[in-house]
PDB file of C-alpha atoms and ligand atoms in Angstrom:
ATOM      1  CA  MET A 300      -7.297  14.318  -1.069  1.00 96.00           C
ATOM      2  CA  ARG A 301      -4.003  15.540   0.339  1.00 97.00           C
ATOM      3  CA  ILE A 302      -1.232  15.475  -2.280  1.00 98.00           C
ATOM      4  CA  ILE A 303       2.271  15.741  -0.844  1.00 98.00           C
ATOM      5  CA  ILE A 304       5.130  16.116  -3.300  1.00 97.00           C
ATOM      6  CA  GLU A 305       8.526  15.327  -1.818  1.00 97.00           C
ATOM      7  CA  GLU A 306      11.935  16.019  -3.256  1.00 96.00           C
ATOM      8  CA  ASN A 307      13.016  12.410  -3.682  1.00 98.00           C
ATOM      9  CA  TYR A 308      12.322   8.804  -2.709  1.00 98.00           C
ATOM     10  CA  ASN A 309      14.069   9.072   0.672  1.00 98.00           C
ATOM     11  CA  ALA A 310      12.028  12.112   1.686  1.00 98.00           C
ATOM     12  CA  LEU A 311       8.844  10.358   0.502  1.00 98.00           C
ATOM     13  CA  SER A 312       9.717   7.303   2.624  1.00 98.00           C
ATOM     14  CA  ARG A 313      10.455   9.424   5.706  1.00 98.00           C
ATOM     15  CA  LYS A 314       7.178  11.315   5.345  1.00 98.00           C
ATOM     16  CA  ALA A 315       5.119   8.113   4.997  1.00 98.00           C
ATOM     17  CA  ALA A 316       6.911   6.505   7.952  1.00 98.00           C
ATOM     18  CA  ALA A 317       6.207   9.596  10.074  1.00 98.00           C
ATOM     19  CA  ILE A 318       2.477   9.338   9.266  1.00 98.00           C
ATOM     20  CA  ILE A 319       2.412   5.628  10.187  1.00 98.00           C
ATOM     21  CA  ALA A 320       4.452   6.237  13.358  1.00 98.00           C
ATOM     22  CA  ARG A 321       2.020   8.949  14.433  1.00 98.00           C
ATOM     23  CA  GLU A 322      -0.896   6.566  13.925  1.00 98.00           C
ATOM     24  CA  ILE A 323       0.750   3.952  16.145  1.00 98.00           C
ATOM     25  CA  THR A 324       1.755   6.476  18.794  1.00 98.00           C
ATOM     26  CA  VAL A 325      -1.771   7.854  19.049  1.00 98.00           C
ATOM     27  CA  LYS A 326      -3.299   4.363  18.941  1.00 98.00           C
ATOM     28  CA  PRO A 327      -0.865   1.624  20.061  1.00 98.00           C
ATOM     29  CA  THR A 328      -3.391  -1.042  19.000  1.00 98.00           C
ATOM     30  CA  ALA A 329      -3.744   0.400  15.486  1.00 98.00           C
ATOM     31  CA  VAL A 330      -4.734  -1.927  12.650  1.00 98.00           C
ATOM     32  CA  LEU A 331      -2.449  -1.337   9.676  1.00 98.00           C
ATOM     33  CA  GLY A 332      -3.087  -2.438   6.113  1.00 98.00           C
ATOM     34  CA  LEU A 333       0.281  -3.140   4.523  1.00 98.00           C
ATOM     35  CA  ALA A 334       1.605  -3.317   0.974  1.00 98.00           C
ATOM     36  CA  THR A 335       4.522  -4.984  -0.778  1.00 97.00           C
ATOM     37  CA  GLY A 336       6.547  -3.982  -3.855  1.00 94.00           C
ATOM     38  CA  SER A 337       9.577  -1.745  -4.335  1.00 95.00           C
ATOM     39  CA  THR A 338       7.849   1.477  -3.311  1.00 98.00           C
ATOM     40  CA  PRO A 339       7.142   0.817   0.400  1.00 98.00           C
ATOM     41  CA  LEU A 340      10.607  -0.688   1.069  1.00 98.00           C
ATOM     42  CA  GLY A 341      12.012   2.681   2.166  1.00 98.00           C
ATOM     43  CA  VAL A 342       9.049   3.190   4.522  1.00 98.00           C
ATOM     44  CA  TYR A 343       9.728  -0.148   6.197  1.00 98.00           C
ATOM     45  CA  GLU A 344      13.416   0.773   6.549  1.00 98.00           C
ATOM     46  CA  GLU A 345      12.467   4.061   8.226  1.00 98.00           C
ATOM     47  CA  LEU A 346      10.010   2.343  10.581  1.00 98.00           C
ATOM     48  CA  ILE A 347      12.665  -0.222  11.547  1.00 98.00           C
ATOM     49  CA  LYS A 348      15.064   2.663  12.323  1.00 98.00           C
ATOM     50  CA  MET A 349      12.393   4.338  14.464  1.00 98.00           C
ATOM     51  CA  HIS A 350      11.791   1.058  16.287  1.00 98.00           C
ATOM     52  CA  LYS A 351      15.505   0.539  17.000  1.00 98.00           C
ATOM     53  CA  LYS A 352      16.470   4.126  17.810  1.00 98.00           C
ATOM     54  CA  GLU A 353      13.329   5.655  19.263  1.00 97.00           C
ATOM     55  CA  GLY A 354      11.563   2.573  20.595  1.00 98.00           C
ATOM     56  CA  LEU A 355       8.576   2.833  18.234  1.00 98.00           C
ATOM     57  CA  ASP A 356       6.449   0.009  19.615  1.00 98.00           C
ATOM     58  CA  PHE A 357       4.597  -2.418  17.351  1.00 98.00           C
ATOM     59  CA  SER A 358       3.647  -4.884  20.110  1.00 98.00           C
ATOM     60  CA  GLY A 359      -0.034  -3.920  20.049  1.00 98.00           C
ATOM     61  CA  VAL A 360      -0.267  -3.383  16.295  1.00 98.00           C
ATOM     62  CA  ARG A 361      -2.361  -5.721  14.097  1.00 98.00           C
ATOM     63  CA  THR A 362      -1.586  -5.975  10.385  1.00 98.00           C
ATOM     64  CA  PHE A 363      -3.396  -7.151   7.255  1.00 98.00           C
ATOM     65  CA  ASN A 364      -1.575  -7.363   3.951  1.00 98.00           C
ATOM     66  CA  LEU A 365      -3.277  -6.388   0.747  1.00 98.00           C
ATOM     67  CA  ASP A 366      -2.443  -9.380  -1.381  1.00 98.00           C
ATOM     68  CA  GLU A 367      -0.447 -12.529  -2.100  1.00 98.00           C
ATOM     69  CA  TYR A 368       0.404 -14.425  -5.274  1.00 97.00           C
ATOM     70  CA  TYR A 369      -1.814 -17.430  -5.767  1.00 97.00           C
ATOM     71  CA  GLY A 370       0.051 -20.722  -6.094  1.00 95.00           C
ATOM     72  CA  LEU A 371       3.140 -19.592  -4.193  1.00 94.00           C
ATOM     73  CA  ASN A 372       4.088 -21.296  -0.978  1.00 94.00           C
ATOM     74  CA  PRO A 373       4.577 -18.801   1.895  1.00 96.00           C
ATOM     75  CA  GLU A 374       8.214 -19.987   2.058  1.00 95.00           C
ATOM     76  CA  HIS A 375       8.838 -19.183  -1.630  1.00 94.00           C
ATOM     77  CA  PRO A 376      11.540 -16.458  -1.828  1.00 93.00           C
ATOM     78  CA  GLU A 377       9.231 -14.207  -3.890  1.00 94.00           C
ATOM     79  CA  SER A 378       6.050 -14.724  -1.866  1.00 95.00           C
ATOM     80  CA  TYR A 379       4.702 -11.643  -0.150  1.00 96.00           C
ATOM     81  CA  HIS A 380       4.946 -13.579   3.131  1.00 97.00           C
ATOM     82  CA  THR A 381       8.704 -13.815   2.633  1.00 97.00           C
ATOM     83  CA  PHE A 382       8.876 -10.159   1.550  1.00 97.00           C
ATOM     84  CA  MET A 383       7.056  -8.919   4.650  1.00 98.00           C
ATOM     85  CA  PHE A 384       8.977 -11.024   7.166  1.00 98.00           C
ATOM     86  CA  LYS A 385      12.384 -10.349   5.593  1.00 98.00           C
ATOM     87  CA  ASN A 386      11.869  -6.611   5.066  1.00 98.00           C
ATOM     88  CA  PHE A 387       9.796  -5.683   8.081  1.00 98.00           C
ATOM     89  CA  PHE A 388       8.217  -8.091  10.568  1.00 98.00           C
ATOM     90  CA  GLU A 389      11.473  -9.836  11.575  1.00 98.00           C
ATOM     91  CA  LYS A 390      13.048  -6.481  12.376  1.00 98.00           C
ATOM     92  CA  VAL A 391      10.353  -4.952  14.583  1.00 98.00           C
ATOM     93  CA  ASN A 392       8.319  -6.264  17.526  1.00 98.00           C
ATOM     94  CA  VAL A 393       5.056  -7.062  15.697  1.00 98.00           C
ATOM     95  CA  LYS A 394       3.614 -10.218  17.224  1.00 98.00           C
ATOM     96  CA  ARG A 395       3.421 -13.114  14.743  1.00 97.00           C
ATOM     97  CA  GLY A 396      -0.177 -13.783  15.831  1.00 97.00           C
ATOM     98  CA  ASN A 397      -1.122 -10.211  14.900  1.00 98.00           C
ATOM     99  CA  VAL A 398      -0.007 -10.607  11.277  1.00 98.00           C
ATOM    100  CA  SER A 399      -2.392 -11.630   8.478  1.00 98.00           C
ATOM    101  CA  ILE A 400      -1.367 -12.140   4.850  1.00 98.00           C
ATOM    102  CA  PRO A 401      -3.568 -13.914   2.304  1.00 98.00           C
ATOM    103  CA  ASP A 402      -2.628 -17.584   1.904  1.00 98.00           C
ATOM    104  CA  GLY A 403      -1.542 -18.250  -1.680  1.00 97.00           C
ATOM    105  CA  MET A 404      -1.898 -22.019  -1.311  1.00 97.00           C
ATOM    106  CA  VAL A 405      -5.435 -22.193  -0.019  1.00 97.00           C
ATOM    107  CA  VAL A 406      -7.768 -24.646  -1.772  1.00 96.00           C
ATOM    108  CA  ASP A 407     -11.162 -23.153  -0.904  1.00 98.00           C
ATOM    109  CA  VAL A 408     -10.392 -19.645  -2.118  1.00 98.00           C
ATOM    110  CA  ASP A 409     -13.911 -18.240  -1.687  1.00 98.00           C
ATOM    111  CA  GLN A 410     -14.151 -19.391   1.915  1.00 98.00           C
ATOM    112  CA  PHE A 411     -10.673 -18.066   2.642  1.00 98.00           C
ATOM    113  CA  CYS A 412     -11.534 -14.652   1.188  1.00 98.00           C
ATOM    114  CA  THR A 413     -14.783 -14.445   3.174  1.00 98.00           C
ATOM    115  CA  ASP A 414     -12.839 -15.313   6.343  1.00 98.00           C
ATOM    116  CA  TYR A 415     -10.128 -12.735   5.561  1.00 98.00           C
ATOM    117  CA  GLU A 416     -12.753 -10.008   5.339  1.00 98.00           C
ATOM    118  CA  LYS A 417     -14.306 -11.230   8.587  1.00 98.00           C
ATOM    119  CA  HIS A 418     -10.939 -11.097  10.378  1.00 98.00           C
ATOM    120  CA  ILE A 419     -10.510  -7.488   9.252  1.00 98.00           C
ATOM    121  CA  ARG A 420     -13.965  -6.618  10.571  1.00 98.00           C
ATOM    122  CA  ASP A 421     -13.398  -8.549  13.828  1.00 97.00           C
ATOM    123  CA  GLY A 422     -10.145  -6.627  14.279  1.00 95.00           C
ATOM    124  CA  GLY A 423     -12.162  -3.402  14.250  1.00 97.00           C
ATOM    125  CA  GLY A 424     -11.390  -2.519  10.620  1.00 98.00           C
ATOM    126  CA  ILE A 425      -8.198  -1.076   9.171  1.00 98.00           C
ATOM    127  CA  ASP A 426      -7.144   2.274  10.629  1.00 98.00           C
ATOM    128  CA  LEU A 427      -4.522   3.130   8.032  1.00 98.00           C
ATOM    129  CA  GLN A 428      -4.011   1.357   4.719  1.00 98.00           C
ATOM    130  CA  LEU A 429      -0.684   1.747   2.910  1.00 98.00           C
ATOM    131  CA  LEU A 430      -0.892   1.460  -0.894  1.00 98.00           C
ATOM    132  CA  GLY A 431       1.377   1.484  -3.919  1.00 98.00           C
ATOM    133  CA  ILE A 432       0.088   1.965  -7.451  1.00 98.00           C
ATOM    134  CA  GLY A 433       0.801  -0.189 -10.490  1.00 95.00           C
ATOM    135  CA  ARG A 434       1.647   1.261 -13.903  1.00 95.00           C
ATOM    136  CA  ASP A 435      -1.823   0.131 -14.965  1.00 94.00           C
ATOM    137  CA  GLY A 436      -3.319   2.130 -12.083  1.00 97.00           C
ATOM    138  CA  HIS A 437      -4.045  -0.854  -9.859  1.00 96.00           C
ATOM    139  CA  ILE A 438      -4.200  -0.793  -6.064  1.00 98.00           C
ATOM    140  CA  GLY A 439      -3.592  -4.142  -4.445  1.00 98.00           C
ATOM    141  CA  PHE A 440      -3.941  -6.463  -7.440  1.00 97.00           C
ATOM    142  CA  ASN A 441      -7.188  -4.835  -8.540  1.00 98.00           C
ATOM    143  CA  GLU A 442      -6.417  -4.796 -12.213  1.00 97.00           C
ATOM    144  CA  PRO A 443      -8.292  -2.588 -14.735  1.00 97.00           C
ATOM    145  CA  GLY A 444     -11.923  -3.624 -14.860  1.00 97.00           C
ATOM    146  CA  SER A 445     -12.095  -4.623 -11.179  1.00 98.00           C
ATOM    147  CA  SER A 446     -15.367  -3.512  -9.675  1.00 98.00           C
ATOM    148  CA  LEU A 447     -14.988  -0.506  -7.414  1.00 98.00           C
ATOM    149  CA  ALA A 448     -17.195  -2.439  -4.969  1.00 98.00           C
ATOM    150  CA  SER A 449     -15.049  -5.601  -5.141  1.00 98.00           C
ATOM    151  CA  ARG A 450     -14.124  -7.614  -2.067  1.00 98.00           C
ATOM    152  CA  THR A 451     -11.187  -9.919  -1.298  1.00 98.00           C
ATOM    153  CA  ARG A 452     -10.999 -12.513  -4.085  1.00 98.00           C
ATOM    154  CA  LEU A 453      -8.847 -14.247  -6.684  1.00 98.00           C
ATOM    155  CA  LYS A 454      -7.743 -11.986  -9.563  1.00 98.00           C
ATOM    156  CA  THR A 455      -6.032 -12.732 -12.856  1.00 97.00           C
ATOM    157  CA  LEU A 456      -3.019 -10.456 -13.338  1.00 95.00           C
ATOM    158  CA  THR A 457      -2.594  -8.413 -16.518  1.00 93.00           C
ATOM    159  CA  GLU A 458       0.285  -9.128 -18.891  1.00 92.00           C
ATOM    160  CA  GLU A 459       1.745  -5.734 -17.858  1.00 89.00           C
ATOM    161  CA  THR A 460       1.735  -6.659 -14.172  1.00 90.00           C
ATOM    162  CA  VAL A 461       3.252 -10.065 -14.905  1.00 91.00           C
ATOM    163  CA  ARG A 462       5.989  -8.336 -16.950  1.00 90.00           C
ATOM    164  CA  ASP A 463       6.594  -5.714 -14.236  1.00 86.00           C
ATOM    165  CA  ASN A 464       6.976  -8.417 -11.605  1.00 86.00           C
ATOM    166  CA  ALA A 465       9.172 -10.649 -13.761  1.00 86.00           C
ATOM    167  CA  ARG A 466      12.229  -8.692 -12.534  1.00 84.00           C
ATOM    168  CA  PHE A 467      11.898 -10.464  -9.195  1.00 83.00           C
ATOM    169  CA  PHE A 468      11.440 -13.958 -10.605  1.00 85.00           C
ATOM    170  CA  GLY A 469      14.307 -14.316 -13.066  1.00 74.00           C
ATOM    171  CA  ARG A 470      12.125 -15.748 -15.824  1.00 63.00           C
ATOM    172  CA  LYS A 471       8.697 -14.489 -16.909  1.00 55.00           C
ATOM    173  CA  GLY A 472       7.413 -18.049 -17.090  1.00 62.00           C
ATOM    174  CA  GLN A 473       7.789 -18.373 -13.325  1.00 82.00           C
ATOM    175  CA  VAL A 474       5.725 -15.314 -12.407  1.00 88.00           C
ATOM    176  CA  PRO A 475       2.337 -16.248 -10.979  1.00 94.00           C
ATOM    177  CA  HIS A 476      -0.628 -15.152 -13.073  1.00 95.00           C
ATOM    178  CA  PHE A 477      -3.102 -15.024 -10.194  1.00 97.00           C
ATOM    179  CA  ALA A 478      -3.289 -13.365  -6.812  1.00 98.00           C
ATOM    180  CA  ILE A 479      -5.603 -13.138  -3.840  1.00 98.00           C
ATOM    181  CA  THR A 480      -6.200  -9.454  -3.216  1.00 98.00           C
ATOM    182  CA  MET A 481      -8.347  -7.248  -1.040  1.00 98.00           C
ATOM    183  CA  GLY A 482     -10.985  -5.665  -3.266  1.00 98.00           C
ATOM    184  CA  VAL A 483     -11.367  -1.970  -3.996  1.00 98.00           C
ATOM    185  CA  GLY A 484     -14.438  -1.967  -1.748  1.00 98.00           C
ATOM    186  CA  THR A 485     -12.403  -3.574   1.048  1.00 98.00           C
ATOM    187  CA  ILE A 486      -9.670  -0.944   0.673  1.00 98.00           C
ATOM    188  CA  LEU A 487     -12.182   1.921   0.689  1.00 98.00           C
ATOM    189  CA  GLU A 488     -13.440   0.768   4.096  1.00 98.00           C
ATOM    190  CA  ALA A 489     -10.110   1.570   5.765  1.00 98.00           C
ATOM    191  CA  LYS A 490     -10.432   4.700   7.903  1.00 98.00           C
ATOM    192  CA  LYS A 491      -7.442   6.367   6.240  1.00 98.00           C
ATOM    193  CA  LEU A 492      -5.538   5.644   3.035  1.00 98.00           C
ATOM    194  CA  LEU A 493      -1.910   6.438   2.298  1.00 98.00           C
ATOM    195  CA  MET A 494      -0.785   5.906  -1.296  1.00 98.00           C
ATOM    196  CA  LEU A 495       2.825   6.220  -2.431  1.00 98.00           C
ATOM    197  CA  ALA A 496       4.315   6.529  -5.895  1.00 98.00           C
ATOM    198  CA  SER A 497       7.873   7.103  -6.972  1.00 98.00           C
ATOM    199  CA  GLY A 498       9.430   7.487 -10.408  1.00 98.00           C
ATOM    200  CA  GLU A 499       8.499   8.662 -13.856  1.00 98.00           C
ATOM    201  CA  ASN A 500       7.081   5.287 -14.869  1.00 97.00           C
ATOM    202  CA  LYS A 501       4.222   5.904 -12.405  1.00 98.00           C
ATOM    203  CA  ALA A 502       3.454   9.464 -13.582  1.00 98.00           C
ATOM    204  CA  GLU A 503       0.679   8.523 -15.997  1.00 98.00           C
ATOM    205  CA  ALA A 504      -1.048   6.176 -13.549  1.00 98.00           C
ATOM    206  CA  VAL A 505      -0.805   8.855 -10.841  1.00 98.00           C
ATOM    207  CA  ARG A 506      -2.326  11.497 -13.094  1.00 98.00           C
ATOM    208  CA  ASN A 507      -5.153   9.186 -14.119  1.00 98.00           C
ATOM    209  CA  ALA A 508      -5.809   8.212 -10.498  1.00 98.00           C
ATOM    210  CA  ILE A 509      -5.831  11.750  -9.054  1.00 98.00           C
ATOM    211  CA  GLU A 510      -7.041  13.941 -11.894  1.00 98.00           C
ATOM    212  CA  GLY A 511      -8.852  11.514 -14.177  1.00 98.00           C
ATOM    213  CA  PRO A 512     -12.419  10.303 -13.915  1.00 98.00           C
ATOM    214  CA  VAL A 513     -13.305   7.681 -11.303  1.00 98.00           C
ATOM    215  CA  SER A 514     -13.210   4.489 -13.307  1.00 98.00           C
ATOM    216  CA  SER A 515     -12.770   0.768 -12.812  1.00 98.00           C
ATOM    217  CA  GLN A 516     -10.187   1.039 -15.606  1.00 98.00           C
ATOM    218  CA  VAL A 517      -7.886   2.795 -13.111  1.00 98.00           C
ATOM    219  CA  THR A 518      -8.778   1.308  -9.761  1.00 98.00           C
ATOM    220  CA  ALA A 519      -6.604   3.817  -7.844  1.00 98.00           C
ATOM    221  CA  SER A 520      -9.054   6.513  -9.022  1.00 98.00           C
ATOM    222  CA  ALA A 521     -11.491   5.071  -6.443  1.00 98.00           C
ATOM    223  CA  LEU A 522      -9.418   6.916  -3.839  1.00 98.00           C
ATOM    224  CA  GLN A 523     -11.274  10.036  -4.973  1.00 98.00           C
ATOM    225  CA  LEU A 524     -14.342   8.568  -3.246  1.00 98.00           C
ATOM    226  CA  HIS A 525     -12.628   8.296   0.155  1.00 98.00           C
ATOM    227  CA  PRO A 526     -12.725  11.192   2.652  1.00 98.00           C
ATOM    228  CA  LYS A 527      -9.262  10.678   4.187  1.00 98.00           C
ATOM    229  CA  VAL A 528      -6.558  10.046   1.627  1.00 98.00           C
ATOM    230  CA  SER A 529      -2.945  11.173   1.555  1.00 98.00           C
ATOM    231  CA  VAL A 530      -0.868  10.606  -1.557  1.00 98.00           C
ATOM    232  CA  ILE A 531       2.890  11.039  -1.281  1.00 98.00           C
ATOM    233  CA  LEU A 532       4.813  11.421  -4.528  1.00 98.00           C
ATOM    234  CA  ASP A 533       8.314  12.259  -5.600  1.00 98.00           C
ATOM    235  CA  GLY A 534       8.868  14.840  -8.355  1.00 97.00           C
ATOM    236  CA  PRO A 535       8.974  12.383 -11.293  1.00 98.00           C
ATOM    237  CA  ALA A 536       5.787  10.586 -10.182  1.00 98.00           C
ATOM    238  CA  ALA A 537       4.049  13.980  -9.859  1.00 98.00           C
ATOM    239  CA  SER A 538       5.396  15.308 -13.161  1.00 98.00           C
ATOM    240  CA  LEU A 539       2.187  14.898 -15.200  1.00 98.00           C
ATOM    241  CA  LEU A 540      -0.177  16.433 -12.630  1.00 98.00           C
ATOM    242  CA  LYS A 541      -1.918  19.527 -14.004  1.00 98.00           C
ATOM    243  CA  ARG A 542      -2.540  21.054 -10.578  1.00 98.00           C
ATOM    244  CA  ARG A 543       0.832  20.207  -9.113  1.00 97.00           C
ATOM    245  CA  ASP A 544       1.578  23.843  -8.140  1.00 96.00           C
ATOM    246  CA  TYR A 545      -1.758  24.130  -6.367  1.00 97.00           C
ATOM    247  CA  TYR A 546      -1.113  20.952  -4.335  1.00 97.00           C
ATOM    248  CA  ALA A 547       2.277  22.316  -3.274  1.00 95.00           C
ATOM    249  CA  TYR A 548       0.649  25.645  -2.338  1.00 96.00           C
ATOM    250  CA  VAL A 549      -1.986  23.886  -0.198  1.00 96.00           C
ATOM    251  CA  GLU A 550       0.754  22.040   1.698  1.00 94.00           C
ATOM    252  CA  LYS A 551       2.713  25.271   2.211  1.00 94.00           C
ATOM    253  CA  MET A 552      -0.367  27.070   3.555  1.00 94.00           C
ATOM    254  CA  ALA A 553      -1.214  24.111   5.827  1.00 92.00           C
ATOM    255  CA  SER A 554       2.266  24.137   7.357  1.00 89.00           C
ATOM    256  CA  GLN A 555       2.076  27.936   7.893  1.00 90.00           C
ATOM    257  CA  VAL A 556      -1.220  27.545   9.732  1.00 89.00           C
ATOM    258  CA  GLN A 557       0.278  24.694  11.772  1.00 85.00           C
ATOM    259  CA  ALA A 558       3.303  26.851  12.666  1.00 84.00           C
ATOM    260  CA  GLU A 559       1.008  29.681  13.776  1.00 86.00           C
ATOM    261  CA  VAL A 560      -1.026  27.321  15.947  1.00 83.00           C
ATOM    262  CA  GLU A 561       2.170  26.088  17.583  1.00 82.00           C
ATOM    263  CA  THR A 562       3.564  29.572  18.379  1.00 79.00           C
TER     264      THR A 562
HETATM  265  P1  LIG B 651       5.968  -1.292  -7.010  1.00 76.86           P
HETATM  266  O1  LIG B 651       4.535  -1.952  -7.194  1.00 76.86           O
HETATM  267  O2  LIG B 651       5.972  -0.611  -5.680  1.00 76.86           O
HETATM  268  O3  LIG B 651       6.925  -2.469  -7.039  1.00 76.86           O
HETATM  269  O4  LIG B 651       6.170  -0.354  -8.130  1.00 76.86           O
HETATM  270  C1  LIG B 651       3.397  -1.180  -6.922  1.00 76.86           C
HETATM  271  C2  LIG B 651       2.156  -1.960  -7.266  1.00 76.86           C
HETATM  272  O5  LIG B 651       2.152  -2.695  -8.266  1.00 76.86           O
HETATM  273  O6  LIG B 651       1.150  -1.815  -6.544  1.00 76.86           O
END
C-alpha cells in the first residue's frame, strides 16, 4: 500500500488528479470508478482545469459510480446523479452514454445490481477506482458488517452515516436510509484503488483501515488485501498513523530513485 501524506487538501486533490490524468493519458479508454462526497470535489475541480487548460481528453473514458441513495430520483438536488453531473460530467467531455450510476428508483433492485456488475465486467473491469472513507470506515456505502466479498446491492445506512449526510439535506428526516452500492468484493476487483481522506474527523477511520486488522467492521481495511492501492491523506487525516514517518520516508526514497532514473 502506498501512503502519500500531502500538506493540505489542495495538494491532496492535485496529487489524486495527477494520478487519474496519467491513467487516462496512458489509456484513453480507461474505465474509472468514481466517488461522491466532499472529499473528491477538489479532484474533480483539478481534472476540469486540466481538461480546459491542457486538453485532458475524457471522450474515450467510461465511468461507473460507486453508489446512489435508494429512493431518490436522479433529478433530486442531493442525488449522486446530480452531484456527478453538476460537479464533473457537465464540465468535461465524458460522453453521457459512457456514464453509469446506480439507479436509486429501480424497482427490481436485485436484477439491477446483477446488471450493474455485468456492465462493469463487459466494460473490461474498472482500471482505477477512486474512494473516500466514511467516519465509520466505510468505502462506498459498505457499512460496518458488510461482507468483504459483497457485491453490488441495497444497504441500510448506519445512524452515523445518516447524521453525517444530513448536512446536505437540511433536515435529518429527509436523508435516505438506504443506498445501492458496489460491494467490497466489487471494489477489490478494480485493477488499482485510490483512496482519499482529509481532516481530523477521518483520522481514526484511516488508522483502523491502514494499520488495524482486516475486518468487516471497517470495510476500508479490505484495501490491505489489494496489490495496487494508493492512499492520499492530508496531515490531520494521517495524524493517528503509527508509521507515518516511515510512509513519508518511503515516498522520499521513491522520488530520489525516480530522479536518478531521469538524470
Ligand atoms: P465525505 O464522504 O467525502 O463527504 O467525507 C466520504 C464517504 O462517506 O465515503
